[in-house]
PDB file of C-alpha atoms and ligand atoms in Angstrom:
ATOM      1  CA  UNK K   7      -8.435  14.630 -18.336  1.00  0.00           C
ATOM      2  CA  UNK K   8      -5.926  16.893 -19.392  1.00  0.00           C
ATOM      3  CA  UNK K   9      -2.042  15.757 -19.606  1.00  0.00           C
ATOM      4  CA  UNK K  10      -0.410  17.837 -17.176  1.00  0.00           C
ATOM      5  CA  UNK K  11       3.416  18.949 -16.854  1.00  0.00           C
ATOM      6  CA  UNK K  12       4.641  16.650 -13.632  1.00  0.00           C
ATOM      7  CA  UNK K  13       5.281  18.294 -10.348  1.00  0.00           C
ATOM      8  CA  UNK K  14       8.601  18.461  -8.835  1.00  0.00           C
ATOM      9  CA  UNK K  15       7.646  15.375  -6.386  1.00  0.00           C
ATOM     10  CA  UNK K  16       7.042  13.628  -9.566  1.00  0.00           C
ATOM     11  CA  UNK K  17      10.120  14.933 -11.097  1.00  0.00           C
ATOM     12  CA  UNK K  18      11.806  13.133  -7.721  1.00  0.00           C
ATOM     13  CA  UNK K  19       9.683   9.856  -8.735  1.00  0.00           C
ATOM     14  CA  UNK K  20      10.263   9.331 -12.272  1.00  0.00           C
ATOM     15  CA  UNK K  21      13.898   9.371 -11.360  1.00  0.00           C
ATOM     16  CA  UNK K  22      13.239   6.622  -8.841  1.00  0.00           C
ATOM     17  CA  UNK K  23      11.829   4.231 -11.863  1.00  0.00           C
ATOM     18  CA  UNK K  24      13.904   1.530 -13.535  1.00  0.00           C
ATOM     19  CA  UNK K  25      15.540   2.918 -16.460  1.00  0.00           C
ATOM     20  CA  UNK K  26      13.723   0.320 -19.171  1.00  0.00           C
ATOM     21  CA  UNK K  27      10.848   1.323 -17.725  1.00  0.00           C
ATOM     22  CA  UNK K  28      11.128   4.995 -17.406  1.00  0.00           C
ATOM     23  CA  UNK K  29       8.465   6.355 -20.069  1.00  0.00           C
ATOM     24  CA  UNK K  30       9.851   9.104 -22.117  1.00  0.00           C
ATOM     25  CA  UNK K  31       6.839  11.267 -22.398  1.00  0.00           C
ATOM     26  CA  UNK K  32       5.260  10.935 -18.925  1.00  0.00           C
ATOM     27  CA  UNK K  33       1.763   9.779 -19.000  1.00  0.00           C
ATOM     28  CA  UNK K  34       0.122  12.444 -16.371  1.00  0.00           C
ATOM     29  CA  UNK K  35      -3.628  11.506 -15.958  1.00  0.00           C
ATOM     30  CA  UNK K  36      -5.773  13.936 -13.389  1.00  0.00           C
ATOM     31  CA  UNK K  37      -2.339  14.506 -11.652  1.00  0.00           C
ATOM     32  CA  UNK K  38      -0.506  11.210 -10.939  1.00  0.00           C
ATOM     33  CA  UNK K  39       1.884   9.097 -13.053  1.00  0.00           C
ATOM     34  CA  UNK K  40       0.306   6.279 -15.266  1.00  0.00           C
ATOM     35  CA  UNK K  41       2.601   3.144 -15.996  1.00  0.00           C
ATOM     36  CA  UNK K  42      -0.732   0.664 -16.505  1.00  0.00           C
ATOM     37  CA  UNK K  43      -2.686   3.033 -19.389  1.00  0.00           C
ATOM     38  CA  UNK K  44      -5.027   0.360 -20.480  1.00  0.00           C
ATOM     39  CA  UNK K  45      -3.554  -3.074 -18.710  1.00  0.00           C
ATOM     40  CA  UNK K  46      -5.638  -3.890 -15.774  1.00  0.00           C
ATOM     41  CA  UNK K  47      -3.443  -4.945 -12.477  1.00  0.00           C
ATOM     42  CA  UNK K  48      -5.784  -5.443  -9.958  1.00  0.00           C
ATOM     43  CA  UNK K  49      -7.855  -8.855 -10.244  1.00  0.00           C
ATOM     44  CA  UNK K  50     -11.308  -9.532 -11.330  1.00  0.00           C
ATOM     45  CA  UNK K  51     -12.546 -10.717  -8.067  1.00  0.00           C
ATOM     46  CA  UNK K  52     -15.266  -8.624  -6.341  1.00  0.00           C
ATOM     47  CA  UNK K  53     -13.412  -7.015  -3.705  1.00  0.00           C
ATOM     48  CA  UNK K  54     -10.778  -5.485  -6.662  1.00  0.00           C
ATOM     49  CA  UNK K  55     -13.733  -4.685  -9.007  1.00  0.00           C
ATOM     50  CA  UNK K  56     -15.243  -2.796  -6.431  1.00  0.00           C
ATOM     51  CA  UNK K  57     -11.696  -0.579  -5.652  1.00  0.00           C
ATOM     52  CA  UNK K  58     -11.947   0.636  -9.447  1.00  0.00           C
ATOM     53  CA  UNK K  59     -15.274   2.696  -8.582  1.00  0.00           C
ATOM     54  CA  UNK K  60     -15.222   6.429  -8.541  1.00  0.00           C
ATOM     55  CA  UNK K  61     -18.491   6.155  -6.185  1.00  0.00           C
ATOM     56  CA  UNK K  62     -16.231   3.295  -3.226  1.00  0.00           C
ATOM     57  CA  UNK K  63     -13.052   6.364  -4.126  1.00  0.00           C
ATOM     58  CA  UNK K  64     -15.431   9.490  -2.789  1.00  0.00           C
ATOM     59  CA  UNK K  65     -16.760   7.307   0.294  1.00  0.00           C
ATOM     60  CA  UNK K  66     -13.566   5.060   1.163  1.00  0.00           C
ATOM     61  CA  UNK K  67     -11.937   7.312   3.632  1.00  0.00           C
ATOM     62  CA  UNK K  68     -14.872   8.250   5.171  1.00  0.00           C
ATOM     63  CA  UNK K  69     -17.495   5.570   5.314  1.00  0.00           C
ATOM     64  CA  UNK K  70     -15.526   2.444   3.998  1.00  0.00           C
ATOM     65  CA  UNK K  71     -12.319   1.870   5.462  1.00  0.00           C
ATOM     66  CA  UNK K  72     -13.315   2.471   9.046  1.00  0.00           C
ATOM     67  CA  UNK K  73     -15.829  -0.033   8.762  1.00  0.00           C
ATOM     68  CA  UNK K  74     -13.381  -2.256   7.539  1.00  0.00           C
ATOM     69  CA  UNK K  75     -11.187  -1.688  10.105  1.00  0.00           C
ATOM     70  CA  UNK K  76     -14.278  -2.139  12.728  1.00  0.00           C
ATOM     71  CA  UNK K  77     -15.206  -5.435  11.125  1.00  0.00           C
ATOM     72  CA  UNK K  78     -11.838  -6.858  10.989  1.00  0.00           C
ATOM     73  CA  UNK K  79     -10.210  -5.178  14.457  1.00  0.00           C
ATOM     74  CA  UNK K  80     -13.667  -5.013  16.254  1.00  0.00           C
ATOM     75  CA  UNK K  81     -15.097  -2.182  18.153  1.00  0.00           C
ATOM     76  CA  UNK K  82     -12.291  -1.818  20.443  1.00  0.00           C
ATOM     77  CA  UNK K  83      -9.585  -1.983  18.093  1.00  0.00           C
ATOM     78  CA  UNK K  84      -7.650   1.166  16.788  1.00  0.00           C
ATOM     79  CA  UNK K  85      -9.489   3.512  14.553  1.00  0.00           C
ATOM     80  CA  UNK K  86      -8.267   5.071  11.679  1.00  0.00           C
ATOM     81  CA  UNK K  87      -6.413   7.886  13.275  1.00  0.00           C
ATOM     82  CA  UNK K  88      -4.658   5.134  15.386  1.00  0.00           C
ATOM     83  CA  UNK K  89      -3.641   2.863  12.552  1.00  0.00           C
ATOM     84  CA  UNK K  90      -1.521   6.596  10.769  1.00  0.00           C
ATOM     85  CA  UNK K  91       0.342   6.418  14.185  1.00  0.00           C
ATOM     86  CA  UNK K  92       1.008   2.734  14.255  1.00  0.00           C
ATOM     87  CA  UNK K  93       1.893   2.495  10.242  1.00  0.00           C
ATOM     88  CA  UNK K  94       4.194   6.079  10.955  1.00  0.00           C
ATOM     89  CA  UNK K  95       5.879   3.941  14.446  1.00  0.00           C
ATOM     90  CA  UNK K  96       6.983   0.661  12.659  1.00  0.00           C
ATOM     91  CA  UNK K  97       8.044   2.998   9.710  1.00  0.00           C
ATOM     92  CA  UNK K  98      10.404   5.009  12.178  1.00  0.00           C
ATOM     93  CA  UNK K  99      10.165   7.908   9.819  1.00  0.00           C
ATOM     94  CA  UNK K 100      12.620  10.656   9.906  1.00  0.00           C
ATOM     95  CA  UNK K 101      12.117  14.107   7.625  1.00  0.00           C
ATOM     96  CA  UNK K 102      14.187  13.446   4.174  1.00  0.00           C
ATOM     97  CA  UNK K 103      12.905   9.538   4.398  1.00  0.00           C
ATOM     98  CA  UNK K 104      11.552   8.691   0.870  1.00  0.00           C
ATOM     99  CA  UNK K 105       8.418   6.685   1.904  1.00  0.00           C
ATOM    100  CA  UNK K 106       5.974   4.381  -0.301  1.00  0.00           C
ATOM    101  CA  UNK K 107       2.892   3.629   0.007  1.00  0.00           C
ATOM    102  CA  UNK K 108       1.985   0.737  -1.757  1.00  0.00           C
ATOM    103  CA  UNK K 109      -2.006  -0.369  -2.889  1.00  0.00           C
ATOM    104  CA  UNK K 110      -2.638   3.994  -1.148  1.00  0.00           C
ATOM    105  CA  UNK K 111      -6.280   4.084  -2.398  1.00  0.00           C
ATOM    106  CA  UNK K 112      -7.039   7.805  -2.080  1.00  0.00           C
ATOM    107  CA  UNK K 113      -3.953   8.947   0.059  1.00  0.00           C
ATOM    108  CA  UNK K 114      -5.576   8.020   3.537  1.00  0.00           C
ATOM    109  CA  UNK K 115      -2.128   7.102   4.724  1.00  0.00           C
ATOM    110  CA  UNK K 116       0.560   8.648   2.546  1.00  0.00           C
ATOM    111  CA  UNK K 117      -1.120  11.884   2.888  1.00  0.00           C
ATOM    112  CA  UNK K 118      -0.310  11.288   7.382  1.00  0.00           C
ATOM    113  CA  UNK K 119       3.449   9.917   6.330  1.00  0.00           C
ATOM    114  CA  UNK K 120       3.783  13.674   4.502  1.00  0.00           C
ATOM    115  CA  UNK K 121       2.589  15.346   7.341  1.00  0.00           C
ATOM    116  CA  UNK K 122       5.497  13.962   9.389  1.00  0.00           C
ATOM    117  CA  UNK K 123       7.966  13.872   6.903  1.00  0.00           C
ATOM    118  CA  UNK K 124       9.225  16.364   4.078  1.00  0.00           C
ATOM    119  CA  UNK K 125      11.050  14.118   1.859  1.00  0.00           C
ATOM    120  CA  UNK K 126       9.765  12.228  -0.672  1.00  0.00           C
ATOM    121  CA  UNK K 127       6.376  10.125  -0.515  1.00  0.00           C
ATOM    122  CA  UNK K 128       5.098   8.024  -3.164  1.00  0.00           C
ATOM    123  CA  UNK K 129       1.493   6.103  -3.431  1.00  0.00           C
ATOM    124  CA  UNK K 130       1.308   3.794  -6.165  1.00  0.00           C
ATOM    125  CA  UNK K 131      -1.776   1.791  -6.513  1.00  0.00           C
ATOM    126  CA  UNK K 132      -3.964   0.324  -9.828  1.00  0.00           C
ATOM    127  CA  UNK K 133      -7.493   2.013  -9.213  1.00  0.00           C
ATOM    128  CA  UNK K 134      -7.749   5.043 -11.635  1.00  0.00           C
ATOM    129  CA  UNK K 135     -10.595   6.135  -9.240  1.00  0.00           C
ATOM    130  CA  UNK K 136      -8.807   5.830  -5.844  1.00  0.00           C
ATOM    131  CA  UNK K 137      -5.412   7.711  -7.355  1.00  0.00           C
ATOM    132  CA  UNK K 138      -7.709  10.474  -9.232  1.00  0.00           C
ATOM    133  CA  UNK K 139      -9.344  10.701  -5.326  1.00  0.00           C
ATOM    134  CA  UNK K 140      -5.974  10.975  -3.895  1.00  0.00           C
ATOM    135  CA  UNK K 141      -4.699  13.721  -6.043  1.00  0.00           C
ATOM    136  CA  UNK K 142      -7.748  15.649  -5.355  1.00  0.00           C
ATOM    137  CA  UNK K 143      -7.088  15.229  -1.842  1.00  0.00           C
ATOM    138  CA  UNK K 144      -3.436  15.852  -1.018  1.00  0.00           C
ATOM    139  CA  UNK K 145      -2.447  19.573  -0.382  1.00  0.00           C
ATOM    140  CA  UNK K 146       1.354  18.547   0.776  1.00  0.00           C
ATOM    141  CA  UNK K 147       4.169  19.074  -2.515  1.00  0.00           C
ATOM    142  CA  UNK K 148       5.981  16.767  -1.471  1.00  0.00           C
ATOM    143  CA  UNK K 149       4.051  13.739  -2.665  1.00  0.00           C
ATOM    144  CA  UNK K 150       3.346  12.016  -6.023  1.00  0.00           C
ATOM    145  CA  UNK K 151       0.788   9.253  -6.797  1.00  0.00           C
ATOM    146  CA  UNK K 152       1.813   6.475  -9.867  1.00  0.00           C
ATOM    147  CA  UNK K 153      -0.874   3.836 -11.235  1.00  0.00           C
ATOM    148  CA  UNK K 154       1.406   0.662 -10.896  1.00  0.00           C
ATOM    149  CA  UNK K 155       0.928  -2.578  -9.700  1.00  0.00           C
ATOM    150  CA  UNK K 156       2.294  -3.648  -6.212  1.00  0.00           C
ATOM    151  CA  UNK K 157       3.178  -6.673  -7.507  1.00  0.00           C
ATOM    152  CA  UNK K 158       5.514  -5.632 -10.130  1.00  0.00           C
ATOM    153  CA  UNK K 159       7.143  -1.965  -8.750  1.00  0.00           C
ATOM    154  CA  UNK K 160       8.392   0.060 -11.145  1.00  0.00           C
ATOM    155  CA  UNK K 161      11.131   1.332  -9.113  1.00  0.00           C
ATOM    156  CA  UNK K 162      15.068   0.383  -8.710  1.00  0.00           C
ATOM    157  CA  UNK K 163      16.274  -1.725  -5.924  1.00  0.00           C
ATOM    158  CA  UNK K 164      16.721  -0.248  -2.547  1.00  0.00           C
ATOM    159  CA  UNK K 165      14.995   3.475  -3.715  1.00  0.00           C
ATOM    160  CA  UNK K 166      12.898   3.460  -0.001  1.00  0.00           C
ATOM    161  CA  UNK K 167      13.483   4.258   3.281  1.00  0.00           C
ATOM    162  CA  UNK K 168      10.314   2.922   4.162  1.00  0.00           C
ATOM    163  CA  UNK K 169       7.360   1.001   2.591  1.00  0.00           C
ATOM    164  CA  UNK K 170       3.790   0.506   4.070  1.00  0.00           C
ATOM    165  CA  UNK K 171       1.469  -1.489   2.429  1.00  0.00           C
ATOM    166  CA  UNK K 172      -2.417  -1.518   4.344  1.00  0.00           C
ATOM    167  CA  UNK K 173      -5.294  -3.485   3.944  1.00  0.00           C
ATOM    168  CA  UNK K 174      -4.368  -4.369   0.806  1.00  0.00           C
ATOM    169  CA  UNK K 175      -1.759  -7.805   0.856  1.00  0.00           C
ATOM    170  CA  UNK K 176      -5.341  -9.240   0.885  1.00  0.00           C
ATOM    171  CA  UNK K 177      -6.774  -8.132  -2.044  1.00  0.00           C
ATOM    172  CA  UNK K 178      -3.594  -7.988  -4.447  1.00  0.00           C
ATOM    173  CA  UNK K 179      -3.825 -11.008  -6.761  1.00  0.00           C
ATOM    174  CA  UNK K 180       0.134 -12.081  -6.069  1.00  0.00           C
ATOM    175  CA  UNK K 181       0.569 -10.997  -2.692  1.00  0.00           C
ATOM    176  CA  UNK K 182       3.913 -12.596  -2.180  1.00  0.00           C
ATOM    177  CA  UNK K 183       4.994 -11.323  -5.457  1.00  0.00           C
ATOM    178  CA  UNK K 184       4.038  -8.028  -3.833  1.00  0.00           C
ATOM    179  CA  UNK K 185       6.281  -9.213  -0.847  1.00  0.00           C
ATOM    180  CA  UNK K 186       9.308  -9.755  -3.245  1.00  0.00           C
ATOM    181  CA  UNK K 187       8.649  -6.024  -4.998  1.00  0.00           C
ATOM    182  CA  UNK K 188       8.253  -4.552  -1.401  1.00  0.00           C
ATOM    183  CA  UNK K 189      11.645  -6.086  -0.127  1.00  0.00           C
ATOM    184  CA  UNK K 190      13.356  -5.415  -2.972  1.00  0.00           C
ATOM    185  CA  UNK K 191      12.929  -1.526  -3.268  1.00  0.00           C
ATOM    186  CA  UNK K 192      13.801  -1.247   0.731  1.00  0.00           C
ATOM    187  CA  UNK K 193      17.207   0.469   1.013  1.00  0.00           C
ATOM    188  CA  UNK K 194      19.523  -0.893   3.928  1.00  0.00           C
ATOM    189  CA  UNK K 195      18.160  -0.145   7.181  1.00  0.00           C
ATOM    190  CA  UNK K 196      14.545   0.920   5.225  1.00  0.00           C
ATOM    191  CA  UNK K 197      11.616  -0.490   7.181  1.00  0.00           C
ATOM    192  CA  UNK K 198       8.447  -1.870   6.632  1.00  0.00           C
ATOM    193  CA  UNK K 199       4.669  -1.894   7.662  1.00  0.00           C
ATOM    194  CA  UNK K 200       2.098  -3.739   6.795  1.00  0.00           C
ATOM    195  CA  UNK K 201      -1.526  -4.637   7.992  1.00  0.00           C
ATOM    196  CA  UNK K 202      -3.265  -7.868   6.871  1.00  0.00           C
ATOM    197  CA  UNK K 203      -5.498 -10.138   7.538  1.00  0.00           C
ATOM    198  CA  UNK K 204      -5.116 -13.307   9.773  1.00  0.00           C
ATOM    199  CA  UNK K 205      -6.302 -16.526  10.631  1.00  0.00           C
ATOM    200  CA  UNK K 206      -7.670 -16.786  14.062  1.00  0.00           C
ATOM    201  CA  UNK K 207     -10.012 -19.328  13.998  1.00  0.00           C
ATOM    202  CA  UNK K 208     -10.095 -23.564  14.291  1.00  0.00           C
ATOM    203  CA  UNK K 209     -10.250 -24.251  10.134  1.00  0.00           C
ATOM    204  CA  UNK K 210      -6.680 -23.783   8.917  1.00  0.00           C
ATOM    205  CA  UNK K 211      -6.170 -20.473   5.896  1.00  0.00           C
ATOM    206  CA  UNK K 212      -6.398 -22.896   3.008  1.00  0.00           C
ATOM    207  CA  UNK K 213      -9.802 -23.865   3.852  1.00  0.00           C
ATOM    208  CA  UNK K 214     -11.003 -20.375   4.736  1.00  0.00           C
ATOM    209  CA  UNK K 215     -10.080 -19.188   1.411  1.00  0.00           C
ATOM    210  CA  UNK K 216     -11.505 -21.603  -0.978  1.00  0.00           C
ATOM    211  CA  UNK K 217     -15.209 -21.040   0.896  1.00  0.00           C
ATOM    212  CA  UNK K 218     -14.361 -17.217   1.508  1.00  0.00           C
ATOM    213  CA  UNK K 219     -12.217 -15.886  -1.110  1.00  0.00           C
ATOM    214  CA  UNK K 220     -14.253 -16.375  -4.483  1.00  0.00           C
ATOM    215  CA  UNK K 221     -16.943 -14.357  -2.649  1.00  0.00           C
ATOM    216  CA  UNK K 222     -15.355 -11.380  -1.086  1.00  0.00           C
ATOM    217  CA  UNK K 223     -11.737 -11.678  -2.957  1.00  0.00           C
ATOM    218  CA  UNK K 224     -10.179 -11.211  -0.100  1.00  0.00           C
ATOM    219  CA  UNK K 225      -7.655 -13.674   1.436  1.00  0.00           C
ATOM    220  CA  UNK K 226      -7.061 -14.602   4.840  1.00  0.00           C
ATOM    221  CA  UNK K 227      -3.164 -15.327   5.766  1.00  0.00           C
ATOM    222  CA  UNK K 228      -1.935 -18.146   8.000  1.00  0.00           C
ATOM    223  CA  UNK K 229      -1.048 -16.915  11.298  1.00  0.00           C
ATOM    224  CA  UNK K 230       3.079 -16.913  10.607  1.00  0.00           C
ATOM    225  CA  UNK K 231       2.523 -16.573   6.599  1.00  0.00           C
ATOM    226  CA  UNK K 232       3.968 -12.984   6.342  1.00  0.00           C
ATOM    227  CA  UNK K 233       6.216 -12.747   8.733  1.00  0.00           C
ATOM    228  CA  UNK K 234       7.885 -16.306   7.481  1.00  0.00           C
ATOM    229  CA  UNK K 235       8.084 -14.698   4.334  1.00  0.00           C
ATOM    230  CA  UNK K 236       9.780 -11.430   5.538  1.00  0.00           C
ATOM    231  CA  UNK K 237      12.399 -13.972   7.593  1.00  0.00           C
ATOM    232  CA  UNK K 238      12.999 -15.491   4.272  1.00  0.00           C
ATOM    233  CA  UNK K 239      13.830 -12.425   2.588  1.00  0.00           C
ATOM    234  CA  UNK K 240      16.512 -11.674   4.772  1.00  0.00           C
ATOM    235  CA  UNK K 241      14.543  -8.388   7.141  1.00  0.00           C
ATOM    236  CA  UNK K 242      14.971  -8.834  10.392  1.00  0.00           C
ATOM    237  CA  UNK K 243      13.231  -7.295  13.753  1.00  0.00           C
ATOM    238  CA  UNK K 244      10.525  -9.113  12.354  1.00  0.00           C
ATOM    239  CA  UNK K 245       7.338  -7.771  15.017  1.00  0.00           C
ATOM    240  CA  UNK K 246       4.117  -9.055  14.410  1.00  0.00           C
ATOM    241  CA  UNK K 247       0.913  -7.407  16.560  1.00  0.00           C
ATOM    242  CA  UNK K 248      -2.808  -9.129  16.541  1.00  0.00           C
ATOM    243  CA  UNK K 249      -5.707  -6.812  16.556  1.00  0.00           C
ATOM    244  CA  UNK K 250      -8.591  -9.222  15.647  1.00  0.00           C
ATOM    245  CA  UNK K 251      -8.711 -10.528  12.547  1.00  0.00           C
ATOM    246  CA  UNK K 252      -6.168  -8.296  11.143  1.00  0.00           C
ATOM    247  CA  UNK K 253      -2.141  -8.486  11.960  1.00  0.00           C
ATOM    248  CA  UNK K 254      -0.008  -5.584  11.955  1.00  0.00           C
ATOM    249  CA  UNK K 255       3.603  -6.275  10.755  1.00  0.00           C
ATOM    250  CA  UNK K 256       7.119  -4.631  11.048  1.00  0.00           C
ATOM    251  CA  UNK K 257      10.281  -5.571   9.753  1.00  0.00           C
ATOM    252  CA  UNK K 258      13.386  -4.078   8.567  1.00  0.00           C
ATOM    253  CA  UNK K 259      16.452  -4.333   5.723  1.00  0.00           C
ATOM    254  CA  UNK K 260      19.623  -5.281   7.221  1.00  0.00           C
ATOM    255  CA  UNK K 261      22.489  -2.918   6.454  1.00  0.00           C
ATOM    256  CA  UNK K 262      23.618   1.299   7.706  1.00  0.00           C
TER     257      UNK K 262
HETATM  258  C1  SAM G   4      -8.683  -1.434   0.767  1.00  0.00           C
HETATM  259  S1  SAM G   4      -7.677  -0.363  -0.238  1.00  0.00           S
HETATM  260  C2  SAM G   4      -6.377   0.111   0.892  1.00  0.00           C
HETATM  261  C3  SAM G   4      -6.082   1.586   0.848  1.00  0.00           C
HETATM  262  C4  SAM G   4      -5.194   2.085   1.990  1.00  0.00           C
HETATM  263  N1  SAM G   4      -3.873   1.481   1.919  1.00  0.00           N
HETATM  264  C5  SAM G   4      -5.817   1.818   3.340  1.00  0.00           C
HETATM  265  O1  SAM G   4      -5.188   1.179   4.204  1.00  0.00           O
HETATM  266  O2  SAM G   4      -6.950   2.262   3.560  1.00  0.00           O
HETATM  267  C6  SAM G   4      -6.861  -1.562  -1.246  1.00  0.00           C
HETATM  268  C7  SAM G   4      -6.185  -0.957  -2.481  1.00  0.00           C
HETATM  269  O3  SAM G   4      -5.379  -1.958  -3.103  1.00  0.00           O
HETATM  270  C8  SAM G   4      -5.337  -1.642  -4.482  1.00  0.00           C
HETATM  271  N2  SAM G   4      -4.795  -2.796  -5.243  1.00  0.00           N
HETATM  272  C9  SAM G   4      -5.308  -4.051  -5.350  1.00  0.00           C
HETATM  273  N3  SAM G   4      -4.499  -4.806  -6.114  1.00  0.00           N
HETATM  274  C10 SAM G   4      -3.438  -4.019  -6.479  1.00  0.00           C
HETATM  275  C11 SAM G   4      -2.266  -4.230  -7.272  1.00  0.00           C
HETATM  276  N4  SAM G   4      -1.980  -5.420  -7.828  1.00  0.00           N
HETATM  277  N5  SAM G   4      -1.411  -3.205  -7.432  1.00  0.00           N
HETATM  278  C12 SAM G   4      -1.661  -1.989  -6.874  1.00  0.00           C
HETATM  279  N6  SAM G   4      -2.764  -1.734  -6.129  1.00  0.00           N
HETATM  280  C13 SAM G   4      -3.635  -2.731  -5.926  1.00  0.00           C
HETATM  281  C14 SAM G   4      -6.785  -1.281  -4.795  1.00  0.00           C
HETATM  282  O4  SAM G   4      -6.900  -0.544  -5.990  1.00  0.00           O
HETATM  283  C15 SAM G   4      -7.165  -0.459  -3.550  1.00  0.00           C
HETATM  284  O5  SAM G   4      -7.005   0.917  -3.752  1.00  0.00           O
END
């Protein structure tokens, strides 16, 4: 794991960080940014201990994640192909955007927002394994990978054009902290996507969580949870699409 020079996307993305916490000799671990070094942001429920594992990192993309998306959109629901295409839709990209792509795991969907746009685009997540997976993975130069955590960005206010954050709201320990973070580095007129999970069922979110969540570590939001919170932020065009047990949500920053 040798420190490496930083690439001229993460040249772009240092520049991006809040000066105080700008480091001034780059941390550069098997080719992304690291901000965490030893802390730990990701929680120590099962579903987070299970992201740091260099094993989960090799077979996400493959094996993992569209099973995931199977069990929580069912068999008819979009695949993983279809999900790039809705997250790149609600993001309205356009080439020069800077994008982020917050909790990326190994690149699965940063790596499709480079393919459609040449400006900037960032994945930040906390798994060592998953960012080390996503270097290894991405050919495109215009894309840099930081360890960070979601709920606490590094970046100044209004950096993004757009900001996707997938399957992941669940499993972040602060998710609405994460909301905060996400709003906050949207530039006027930046948009957002996110996919989630979602109530469906007769026993209300609170009650699903406390039997549910200490097993898996994942938590299931109340049907008008997110988008209430992206209302009270201020975003507006606030769209909210059901697939299953999973919610797809698009907003964007008032303003341009
Ligand atoms: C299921 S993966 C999602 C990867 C990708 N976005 C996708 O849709 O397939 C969830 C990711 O969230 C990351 N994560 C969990 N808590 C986080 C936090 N507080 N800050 C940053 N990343 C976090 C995990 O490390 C993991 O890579």
């Amino acid at each position: 794991m040798t420190p490496t020079a930083p690439t001229e996307a993460l040249e772009q993305t240092l520049a991006l960080i809040q000066p105080a916490l700008r480091p001034a000799e780059p941390e550069i671990r098997d080719g992304y940014l690291d901000l965490l070094g030893e802390q730990r942001a990701a929680g120590s429920g099962p579903g987070q201990q299970l992201m740091e594992s260099a094993g989960l990192a090799r077979i996400y993309e493959r094996y993992w994640r569209p099973t995931l998306g199977r069990l929580l959109m069912g068999a008819m629901g979009p695949g993983m192909r279809d999900e790039q295409t809705i997250a790149i839709e609600m993001l309205d990209l356009a080439d020069g955007d800077r994008v982020l792509d917050v909790a990326c795991g190994p690149g699965n969907f940063t790596r499709a927002f480079a393919e459609e746009d040449h400006g900037l685009v960032v994945g930040i997540d906390a798994s060592s394994a998953m960012l080390a997976r996503a270097v290894h993975e991405t050919r495109a130069p215009g894309v840099a990978y930081v360890r960070g955590d979601a709920a606490s960005l590094p970046f100044v206010d209004g950096a993004f054009d757009g900001v996707c954050c997938f399957a992941a709201l669940y499993l972040i320990e602060e998710p609405i902290k994460a909301l905060d973070e996400i709003v906050r580095v949207l530039a006027p007129g930046g948009r957002v996507a996110l996919l989630s999970s979602v109530n469906r069922g007769l026993v209300p979110a609170p009650v699903t969580n406390a039997v549910a969540r200490p097993l898996t570590g994942i938590r299931v939001f109340g049907r008008d949870e997110i988008t209430d919170a992206l209302r009270e932020r201020g975003l507006e065009k606030v769209a909210q699409r059901l697939s299953g047990l999973a919610q797809f949500v698009s907003a964007r920053r008032p303003g341009r």
